C-alpha cells in the first residue's frame, strides 16, 4: 500500500512537472515554434512514402502537421497535446483529407490493434521518467495491427533527441547530464520592421537518449525493434508489435 502511494505521488509530480515545462510552454510558443518547423526530415519522408496506398496511420505529436501531406495516398490522423499547435495544423491542412485532434500520448483516443503505421517525432523525450517514456512507446504500439501469418502488421517510426551531439551547435555528448532544460527564446521584429528583438525565454524539459537506450525502452514496452539508427542529432527506431499470444 505504501509503495503504491509513493508511486502515485511520483506520477502526480511528473504530470505537474511536464505541465509546467512541456505542455504550457508549447501552448505559449506555438505560433513562433511552428514558423521554425516546415522542413520535413529525409528518413521520415522516406518512411511515409514507402507505405502502401490506402494505409491508415497516426502522427503522434504532430505539432503543426508538417508530415500530414507528405504522401497523399495514405491517411494520417495527427494528434498533439498542444491545442494551439493542433489549431495551426488544422488551418494549414489546406483542404487535405487528413484529420487532426488534441490527444495525450499516454492516453491516445484510438482503437487498439487498428492502424497500419505510426510516426512519433521528438515527443517521447518530453516525458520526465523512464516509466512514462516506456508507457508512451507502449501506447503507440498498442494502436498498431498485430502481425499474423498472412500479414506483417503495423509498424512505428519513433524519433528522440540524442545525447551524442558533439558536432552540433549544442555540443552535448557522453558525460553530459541526460535530463536537461532547453531554452526557447521568443523573437519578433521591432517597430522598424527589420531589427529582430528577443522576448521572453521559456524552459522546456528534455531527456537526451544515449546510444541503445531507445531500443531498450521499445523492448521494455513489449515491441520488436527491426531497424534503428542516428539522424540529425536524433536516435530513431522502426518497431513492430509482437505477435499475439
PDB file of C-alpha atoms in Angstrom:
ATOM      1  CA  UNK A   1       0.000   0.000   0.000  1.00  0.00           C
ATOM      2  CA  UNK A   2       2.814   2.425   0.939  1.00  0.00           C
ATOM      3  CA  UNK A   3       4.672   1.625  -2.298  1.00  0.00           C
ATOM      4  CA  UNK A   4       1.533   2.309  -4.336  1.00  0.00           C
ATOM      5  CA  UNK A   5       1.014   5.646  -2.576  1.00  0.00           C
ATOM      6  CA  UNK A   6       4.612   6.633  -3.318  1.00  0.00           C
ATOM      7  CA  UNK A   7       4.224   5.636  -6.999  1.00  0.00           C
ATOM      8  CA  UNK A   8       1.012   7.633  -7.263  1.00  0.00           C
ATOM      9  CA  UNK A   9       2.720  10.670  -5.719  1.00  0.00           C
ATOM     10  CA  UNK A  10       5.636  10.349  -8.159  1.00  0.00           C
ATOM     11  CA  UNK A  11       3.282  10.117 -11.112  1.00  0.00           C
ATOM     12  CA  UNK A  12       1.399  13.183  -9.984  1.00  0.00           C
ATOM     13  CA  UNK A  13       4.665  15.084  -9.573  1.00  0.00           C
ATOM     14  CA  UNK A  14       5.761  14.018 -13.082  1.00  0.00           C
ATOM     15  CA  UNK A  15       2.491  15.186 -14.560  1.00  0.00           C
ATOM     16  CA  UNK A  16       2.786  18.555 -12.836  1.00  0.00           C
ATOM     17  CA  UNK A  17       6.385  18.896 -13.986  1.00  0.00           C
ATOM     18  CA  UNK A  18       5.509  18.141 -17.623  1.00  0.00           C
ATOM     19  CA  UNK A  19       2.563  20.509 -17.488  1.00  0.00           C
ATOM     20  CA  UNK A  20       4.867  23.337 -16.402  1.00  0.00           C
ATOM     21  CA  UNK A  21       7.918  22.619 -18.549  1.00  0.00           C
ATOM     22  CA  UNK A  22       6.393  20.987 -21.642  1.00  0.00           C
ATOM     23  CA  UNK A  23       2.653  21.406 -22.183  1.00  0.00           C
ATOM     24  CA  UNK A  24       2.192  25.006 -21.058  1.00  0.00           C
ATOM     25  CA  UNK A  25       5.386  26.024 -22.873  1.00  0.00           C
ATOM     26  CA  UNK A  26       4.213  24.711 -26.251  1.00  0.00           C
ATOM     27  CA  UNK A  27       0.842  26.370 -25.765  1.00  0.00           C
ATOM     28  CA  UNK A  28       2.674  29.675 -25.291  1.00  0.00           C
ATOM     29  CA  UNK A  29       5.245  29.354 -28.083  1.00  0.00           C
ATOM     30  CA  UNK A  30       3.101  27.528 -30.686  1.00  0.00           C
ATOM     31  CA  UNK A  31       2.993  30.231 -33.434  1.00  0.00           C
ATOM     32  CA  UNK A  32       6.706  31.037 -33.138  1.00  0.00           C
ATOM     33  CA  UNK A  33       7.635  27.349 -32.863  1.00  0.00           C
ATOM     34  CA  UNK A  34       5.556  26.496 -35.938  1.00  0.00           C
ATOM     35  CA  UNK A  35       7.418  29.085 -38.017  1.00  0.00           C
ATOM     36  CA  UNK A  36      10.622  27.085 -37.490  1.00  0.00           C
ATOM     37  CA  UNK A  37       9.148  23.663 -38.280  1.00  0.00           C
ATOM     38  CA  UNK A  38       8.416  23.333 -42.014  1.00  0.00           C
ATOM     39  CA  UNK A  39      11.310  21.264 -43.425  1.00  0.00           C
ATOM     40  CA  UNK A  40      10.495  17.507 -43.360  1.00  0.00           C
ATOM     41  CA  UNK A  41      13.333  15.191 -42.318  1.00  0.00           C
ATOM     42  CA  UNK A  42      14.531  12.788 -45.052  1.00  0.00           C
ATOM     43  CA  UNK A  43      14.130   9.468 -43.236  1.00  0.00           C
ATOM     44  CA  UNK A  44      10.610  10.274 -42.049  1.00  0.00           C
ATOM     45  CA  UNK A  45       9.657  11.337 -45.568  1.00  0.00           C
ATOM     46  CA  UNK A  46      11.108   8.074 -46.934  1.00  0.00           C
ATOM     47  CA  UNK A  47       9.164   6.035 -44.363  1.00  0.00           C
ATOM     48  CA  UNK A  48       5.843   7.714 -45.148  1.00  0.00           C
ATOM     49  CA  UNK A  49       6.339   7.441 -48.902  1.00  0.00           C
ATOM     50  CA  UNK A  50       7.185   3.739 -48.613  1.00  0.00           C
ATOM     51  CA  UNK A  51       3.745   2.892 -47.218  1.00  0.00           C
ATOM     52  CA  UNK A  52       1.177   1.111 -49.379  1.00  0.00           C
ATOM     53  CA  UNK A  53      -1.563   3.278 -50.921  1.00  0.00           C
ATOM     54  CA  UNK A  54      -4.609   3.322 -48.676  1.00  0.00           C
ATOM     55  CA  UNK A  55      -2.612   2.821 -45.468  1.00  0.00           C
ATOM     56  CA  UNK A  56      -4.151   4.460 -42.401  1.00  0.00           C
ATOM     57  CA  UNK A  57      -1.988   5.613 -39.522  1.00  0.00           C
ATOM     58  CA  UNK A  58      -1.081   8.114 -36.840  1.00  0.00           C
ATOM     59  CA  UNK A  59       1.289  11.029 -36.325  1.00  0.00           C
ATOM     60  CA  UNK A  60       1.548  11.134 -32.527  1.00  0.00           C
ATOM     61  CA  UNK A  61       2.754  14.587 -31.513  1.00  0.00           C
ATOM     62  CA  UNK A  62       2.173  16.036 -34.974  1.00  0.00           C
ATOM     63  CA  UNK A  63       2.867  19.652 -33.997  1.00  0.00           C
ATOM     64  CA  UNK A  64       1.936  21.919 -36.897  1.00  0.00           C
ATOM     65  CA  UNK A  65       1.214  18.921 -39.116  1.00  0.00           C
ATOM     66  CA  UNK A  66       4.173  19.221 -41.465  1.00  0.00           C
ATOM     67  CA  UNK A  67       4.203  15.480 -42.222  1.00  0.00           C
ATOM     68  CA  UNK A  68       0.485  15.102 -42.923  1.00  0.00           C
ATOM     69  CA  UNK A  69       0.746  15.875 -46.625  1.00  0.00           C
ATOM     70  CA  UNK A  70       3.973  14.033 -47.446  1.00  0.00           C
ATOM     71  CA  UNK A  71       2.173  11.084 -49.069  1.00  0.00           C
ATOM     72  CA  UNK A  72      -1.276  11.905 -50.468  1.00  0.00           C
ATOM     73  CA  UNK A  73      -2.002   8.191 -50.985  1.00  0.00           C
ATOM     74  CA  UNK A  74      -2.173   7.456 -47.246  1.00  0.00           C
ATOM     75  CA  UNK A  75      -4.457   8.759 -44.494  1.00  0.00           C
ATOM     76  CA  UNK A  76      -2.993  10.164 -41.266  1.00  0.00           C
ATOM     77  CA  UNK A  77      -4.694  11.160 -38.043  1.00  0.00           C
ATOM     78  CA  UNK A  78      -2.437  13.693 -36.362  1.00  0.00           C
ATOM     79  CA  UNK A  79      -2.632  14.298 -32.628  1.00  0.00           C
ATOM     80  CA  UNK A  80      -0.830  16.623 -30.247  1.00  0.00           C
ATOM     81  CA  UNK A  81      -1.132  17.553 -26.589  1.00  0.00           C
ATOM     82  CA  UNK A  82      -0.993  21.244 -27.578  1.00  0.00           C
ATOM     83  CA  UNK A  83      -4.364  22.627 -28.652  1.00  0.00           C
ATOM     84  CA  UNK A  84      -2.575  25.688 -30.064  1.00  0.00           C
ATOM     85  CA  UNK A  85      -0.412  23.558 -32.367  1.00  0.00           C
ATOM     86  CA  UNK A  86      -3.418  21.471 -33.426  1.00  0.00           C
ATOM     87  CA  UNK A  87      -5.220  24.695 -34.328  1.00  0.00           C
ATOM     88  CA  UNK A  88      -2.285  25.622 -36.565  1.00  0.00           C
ATOM     89  CA  UNK A  89      -2.159  22.115 -38.069  1.00  0.00           C
ATOM     90  CA  UNK A  90      -5.870  22.276 -38.829  1.00  0.00           C
ATOM     91  CA  UNK A  91      -5.583  25.648 -40.540  1.00  0.00           C
ATOM     92  CA  UNK A  92      -2.546  24.615 -42.577  1.00  0.00           C
ATOM     93  CA  UNK A  93      -4.019  21.400 -43.920  1.00  0.00           C
ATOM     94  CA  UNK A  94      -5.353  23.449 -46.839  1.00  0.00           C
ATOM     95  CA  UNK A  95      -8.085  21.018 -47.868  1.00  0.00           C
ATOM     96  CA  UNK A  96      -6.121  17.801 -47.268  1.00  0.00           C
ATOM     97  CA  UNK A  97      -8.335  14.973 -46.042  1.00  0.00           C
ATOM     98  CA  UNK A  98      -6.181  14.088 -43.019  1.00  0.00           C
ATOM     99  CA  UNK A  99      -7.597  14.676 -39.543  1.00  0.00           C
ATOM    100  CA  UNK A 100      -6.051  16.405 -36.517  1.00  0.00           C
ATOM    101  CA  UNK A 101      -7.130  16.105 -32.894  1.00  0.00           C
ATOM    102  CA  UNK A 102      -5.909  17.057 -29.422  1.00  0.00           C
ATOM    103  CA  UNK A 103      -4.587  13.939 -27.725  1.00  0.00           C
ATOM    104  CA  UNK A 104      -2.215  12.815 -24.975  1.00  0.00           C
ATOM    105  CA  UNK A 105       0.429  10.243 -25.957  1.00  0.00           C
ATOM    106  CA  UNK A 106      -0.206   8.395 -22.684  1.00  0.00           C
ATOM    107  CA  UNK A 107      -3.930   8.145 -23.363  1.00  0.00           C
ATOM    108  CA  UNK A 108      -4.414   8.028 -27.135  1.00  0.00           C
ATOM    109  CA  UNK A 109      -8.089   8.182 -28.189  1.00  0.00           C
ATOM    110  CA  UNK A 110      -7.770   5.448 -30.835  1.00  0.00           C
ATOM    111  CA  UNK A 111      -8.970   1.881 -31.154  1.00  0.00           C
ATOM    112  CA  UNK A 112      -6.263  -0.661 -30.322  1.00  0.00           C
ATOM    113  CA  UNK A 113      -4.733  -3.005 -32.911  1.00  0.00           C
ATOM    114  CA  UNK A 114      -6.161  -0.991 -35.813  1.00  0.00           C
ATOM    115  CA  UNK A 115      -3.567   1.110 -37.649  1.00  0.00           C
ATOM    116  CA  UNK A 116      -1.058   0.297 -40.378  1.00  0.00           C
ATOM    117  CA  UNK A 117       1.624   2.676 -39.149  1.00  0.00           C
ATOM    118  CA  UNK A 118       2.532   5.407 -36.692  1.00  0.00           C
ATOM    119  CA  UNK A 119       5.196   8.084 -36.520  1.00  0.00           C
ATOM    120  CA  UNK A 120       6.210   9.987 -33.408  1.00  0.00           C
ATOM    121  CA  UNK A 121       8.905  12.597 -33.899  1.00  0.00           C
ATOM    122  CA  UNK A 122      10.562  14.411 -30.984  1.00  0.00           C
ATOM    123  CA  UNK A 123       7.826  13.595 -28.467  1.00  0.00           C
ATOM    124  CA  UNK A 124       8.818  10.703 -26.193  1.00  0.00           C
ATOM    125  CA  UNK A 125      11.848  12.603 -24.870  1.00  0.00           C
ATOM    126  CA  UNK A 126       9.490  15.134 -23.240  1.00  0.00           C
ATOM    127  CA  UNK A 127       8.241  12.501 -20.749  1.00  0.00           C
ATOM    128  CA  UNK A 128      10.103  13.023 -17.492  1.00  0.00           C
ATOM    129  CA  UNK A 129      10.560   9.458 -16.170  1.00  0.00           C
ATOM    130  CA  UNK A 130      11.675   6.174 -17.708  1.00  0.00           C
ATOM    131  CA  UNK A 131       8.362   4.599 -16.740  1.00  0.00           C
ATOM    132  CA  UNK A 132       6.384   7.271 -18.574  1.00  0.00           C
ATOM    133  CA  UNK A 133       8.619   7.105 -21.654  1.00  0.00           C
ATOM    134  CA  UNK A 134       8.161   3.339 -21.872  1.00  0.00           C
ATOM    135  CA  UNK A 135       4.434   3.793 -21.316  1.00  0.00           C
ATOM    136  CA  UNK A 136       4.286   6.336 -24.166  1.00  0.00           C
ATOM    137  CA  UNK A 137       6.006   3.931 -26.561  1.00  0.00           C
ATOM    138  CA  UNK A 138       3.668   1.158 -25.467  1.00  0.00           C
ATOM    139  CA  UNK A 139       0.681   3.430 -26.076  1.00  0.00           C
ATOM    140  CA  UNK A 140       1.809   3.961 -29.673  1.00  0.00           C
ATOM    141  CA  UNK A 141       2.469   0.268 -30.266  1.00  0.00           C
ATOM    142  CA  UNK A 142      -0.951  -0.731 -28.918  1.00  0.00           C
ATOM    143  CA  UNK A 143      -2.652   1.151 -31.754  1.00  0.00           C
ATOM    144  CA  UNK A 144      -0.955  -0.933 -34.476  1.00  0.00           C
ATOM    145  CA  UNK A 145      -2.298  -4.032 -36.196  1.00  0.00           C
ATOM    146  CA  UNK A 146      -0.564  -7.095 -34.733  1.00  0.00           C
ATOM    147  CA  UNK A 147       1.269  -9.400 -37.147  1.00  0.00           C
ATOM    148  CA  UNK A 148      -0.435 -12.567 -38.390  1.00  0.00           C
ATOM    149  CA  UNK A 149       0.630 -15.475 -40.548  1.00  0.00           C
ATOM    150  CA  UNK A 150      -0.763 -13.624 -43.561  1.00  0.00           C
ATOM    151  CA  UNK A 151       0.478 -10.077 -42.834  1.00  0.00           C
ATOM    152  CA  UNK A 152       3.335  -8.324 -41.073  1.00  0.00           C
ATOM    153  CA  UNK A 153       1.102  -5.962 -39.107  1.00  0.00           C
ATOM    154  CA  UNK A 154       1.654  -2.268 -38.383  1.00  0.00           C
ATOM    155  CA  UNK A 155       4.963  -0.513 -37.782  1.00  0.00           C
ATOM    156  CA  UNK A 156       6.079   2.610 -35.942  1.00  0.00           C
ATOM    157  CA  UNK A 157       8.885   5.093 -36.559  1.00  0.00           C
ATOM    158  CA  UNK A 158       9.954   6.863 -33.352  1.00  0.00           C
ATOM    159  CA  UNK A 159      12.498   9.702 -33.062  1.00  0.00           C
ATOM    160  CA  UNK A 160      14.071  11.166 -29.906  1.00  0.00           C
ATOM    161  CA  UNK A 161      16.847  13.672 -29.253  1.00  0.00           C
ATOM    162  CA  UNK A 162      20.284  12.130 -28.815  1.00  0.00           C
ATOM    163  CA  UNK A 163      22.790  12.761 -26.069  1.00  0.00           C
ATOM    164  CA  UNK A 164      25.585  12.329 -28.601  1.00  0.00           C
ATOM    165  CA  UNK A 165      25.565  15.715 -30.366  1.00  0.00           C
ATOM    166  CA  UNK A 166      29.165  16.877 -30.029  1.00  0.00           C
ATOM    167  CA  UNK A 167      29.293  18.095 -33.651  1.00  0.00           C
ATOM    168  CA  UNK A 168      26.090  20.150 -33.307  1.00  0.00           C
ATOM    169  CA  UNK A 169      25.732  23.717 -32.046  1.00  0.00           C
ATOM    170  CA  UNK A 170      24.521  22.277 -28.733  1.00  0.00           C
ATOM    171  CA  UNK A 171      27.676  20.240 -28.148  1.00  0.00           C
ATOM    172  CA  UNK A 172      26.213  17.601 -25.816  1.00  0.00           C
ATOM    173  CA  UNK A 173      27.965  14.234 -25.604  1.00  0.00           C
ATOM    174  CA  UNK A 174      28.716  11.297 -23.308  1.00  0.00           C
ATOM    175  CA  UNK A 175      29.251  12.551 -19.768  1.00  0.00           C
ATOM    176  CA  UNK A 176      26.654  15.329 -20.039  1.00  0.00           C
ATOM    177  CA  UNK A 177      23.539  15.006 -17.918  1.00  0.00           C
ATOM    178  CA  UNK A 178      20.607  13.470 -19.769  1.00  0.00           C
ATOM    179  CA  UNK A 179      17.707  15.328 -18.137  1.00  0.00           C
ATOM    180  CA  UNK A 180      18.010  18.955 -19.159  1.00  0.00           C
ATOM    181  CA  UNK A 181      16.223  22.217 -19.776  1.00  0.00           C
ATOM    182  CA  UNK A 182      16.431  23.691 -23.273  1.00  0.00           C
ATOM    183  CA  UNK A 183      15.536  27.383 -23.649  1.00  0.00           C
ATOM    184  CA  UNK A 184      13.156  28.696 -26.288  1.00  0.00           C
ATOM    185  CA  UNK A 185      13.666  32.427 -26.848  1.00  0.00           C
ATOM    186  CA  UNK A 186      10.744  34.299 -28.364  1.00  0.00           C
ATOM    187  CA  UNK A 187      11.795  36.645 -31.163  1.00  0.00           C
ATOM    188  CA  UNK A 188       9.932  39.334 -33.066  1.00  0.00           C
ATOM    189  CA  UNK A 189      10.589  42.310 -35.309  1.00  0.00           C
ATOM    190  CA  UNK A 190      10.973  45.762 -33.810  1.00  0.00           C
ATOM    191  CA  UNK A 191       8.830  48.698 -34.912  1.00  0.00           C
ATOM    192  CA  UNK A 192      11.260  49.431 -37.758  1.00  0.00           C
ATOM    193  CA  UNK A 193      10.251  46.103 -39.349  1.00  0.00           C
ATOM    194  CA  UNK A 194      13.841  44.906 -39.683  1.00  0.00           C
ATOM    195  CA  UNK A 195      15.510  44.569 -36.292  1.00  0.00           C
ATOM    196  CA  UNK A 196      14.940  41.213 -34.512  1.00  0.00           C
ATOM    197  CA  UNK A 197      14.370  41.618 -30.785  1.00  0.00           C
ATOM    198  CA  UNK A 198      14.358  38.910 -28.159  1.00  0.00           C
ATOM    199  CA  UNK A 199      11.439  38.454 -25.816  1.00  0.00           C
ATOM    200  CA  UNK A 200      10.540  36.015 -23.078  1.00  0.00           C
ATOM    201  CA  UNK A 201      12.563  32.812 -22.634  1.00  0.00           C
ATOM    202  CA  UNK A 202      10.753  29.540 -21.897  1.00  0.00           C
ATOM    203  CA  UNK A 203      12.473  26.443 -20.500  1.00  0.00           C
ATOM    204  CA  UNK A 204      11.490  23.061 -21.989  1.00  0.00           C
ATOM    205  CA  UNK A 205      12.260  19.671 -20.431  1.00  0.00           C
ATOM    206  CA  UNK A 206      14.088  17.030 -22.500  1.00  0.00           C
ATOM    207  CA  UNK A 207      15.520  13.614 -21.756  1.00  0.00           C
ATOM    208  CA  UNK A 208      18.553  13.092 -24.007  1.00  0.00           C
ATOM    209  CA  UNK A 209      18.719   9.477 -25.129  1.00  0.00           C
ATOM    210  CA  UNK A 210      22.105   7.766 -25.218  1.00  0.00           C
ATOM    211  CA  UNK A 211      23.010   5.118 -27.777  1.00  0.00           C
ATOM    212  CA  UNK A 212      20.979   1.929 -27.268  1.00  0.00           C
ATOM    213  CA  UNK A 213      18.565   3.442 -24.753  1.00  0.00           C
ATOM    214  CA  UNK A 214      15.676   3.913 -27.160  1.00  0.00           C
ATOM    215  CA  UNK A 215      15.917   0.297 -28.305  1.00  0.00           C
ATOM    216  CA  UNK A 216      15.797  -0.829 -24.664  1.00  0.00           C
ATOM    217  CA  UNK A 217      12.722   1.300 -23.959  1.00  0.00           C
ATOM    218  CA  UNK A 218      10.964  -0.094 -27.055  1.00  0.00           C
ATOM    219  CA  UNK A 219      11.705  -3.663 -25.971  1.00  0.00           C
ATOM    220  CA  UNK A 220      10.589  -2.844 -22.423  1.00  0.00           C
ATOM    221  CA  UNK A 221       7.309  -1.633 -23.937  1.00  0.00           C
ATOM    222  CA  UNK A 222       6.840  -5.113 -25.438  1.00  0.00           C
ATOM    223  CA  UNK A 223       7.699  -4.292 -29.053  1.00  0.00           C
ATOM    224  CA  UNK A 224      10.279  -5.573 -31.541  1.00  0.00           C
ATOM    225  CA  UNK A 225      12.970  -3.303 -32.999  1.00  0.00           C
ATOM    226  CA  UNK A 226      13.574  -4.058 -36.684  1.00  0.00           C
ATOM    227  CA  UNK A 227      15.750  -1.070 -37.612  1.00  0.00           C
ATOM    228  CA  UNK A 228      17.476   1.722 -35.721  1.00  0.00           C
ATOM    229  CA  UNK A 229      19.934   4.495 -36.352  1.00  0.00           C
ATOM    230  CA  UNK A 230      21.038   8.102 -35.926  1.00  0.00           C
ATOM    231  CA  UNK A 231      19.978  11.129 -37.996  1.00  0.00           C
ATOM    232  CA  UNK A 232      20.154  14.881 -37.396  1.00  0.00           C
ATOM    233  CA  UNK A 233      21.179  14.582 -33.705  1.00  0.00           C
ATOM    234  CA  UNK A 234      18.377  12.083 -33.087  1.00  0.00           C
ATOM    235  CA  UNK A 235      18.151   8.367 -32.415  1.00  0.00           C
ATOM    236  CA  UNK A 236      15.372   6.551 -34.270  1.00  0.00           C
ATOM    237  CA  UNK A 237      13.816   3.097 -34.375  1.00  0.00           C
ATOM    238  CA  UNK A 238      11.319   1.253 -36.531  1.00  0.00           C
ATOM    239  CA  UNK A 239       9.362  -1.101 -34.321  1.00  0.00           C
ATOM    240  CA  UNK A 240       6.695  -3.784 -34.713  1.00  0.00           C
ATOM    241  CA  UNK A 241       4.178  -5.089 -32.189  1.00  0.00           C
ATOM    242  CA  UNK A 242       4.792  -8.626 -31.023  1.00  0.00           C
ATOM    243  CA  UNK A 243       2.524 -11.367 -32.383  1.00  0.00           C
ATOM    244  CA  UNK A 244      -0.483 -12.071 -30.134  1.00  0.00           C
ATOM    245  CA  UNK A 245      -0.074 -14.854 -27.618  1.00  0.00           C
TER     246      UNK A 245
END
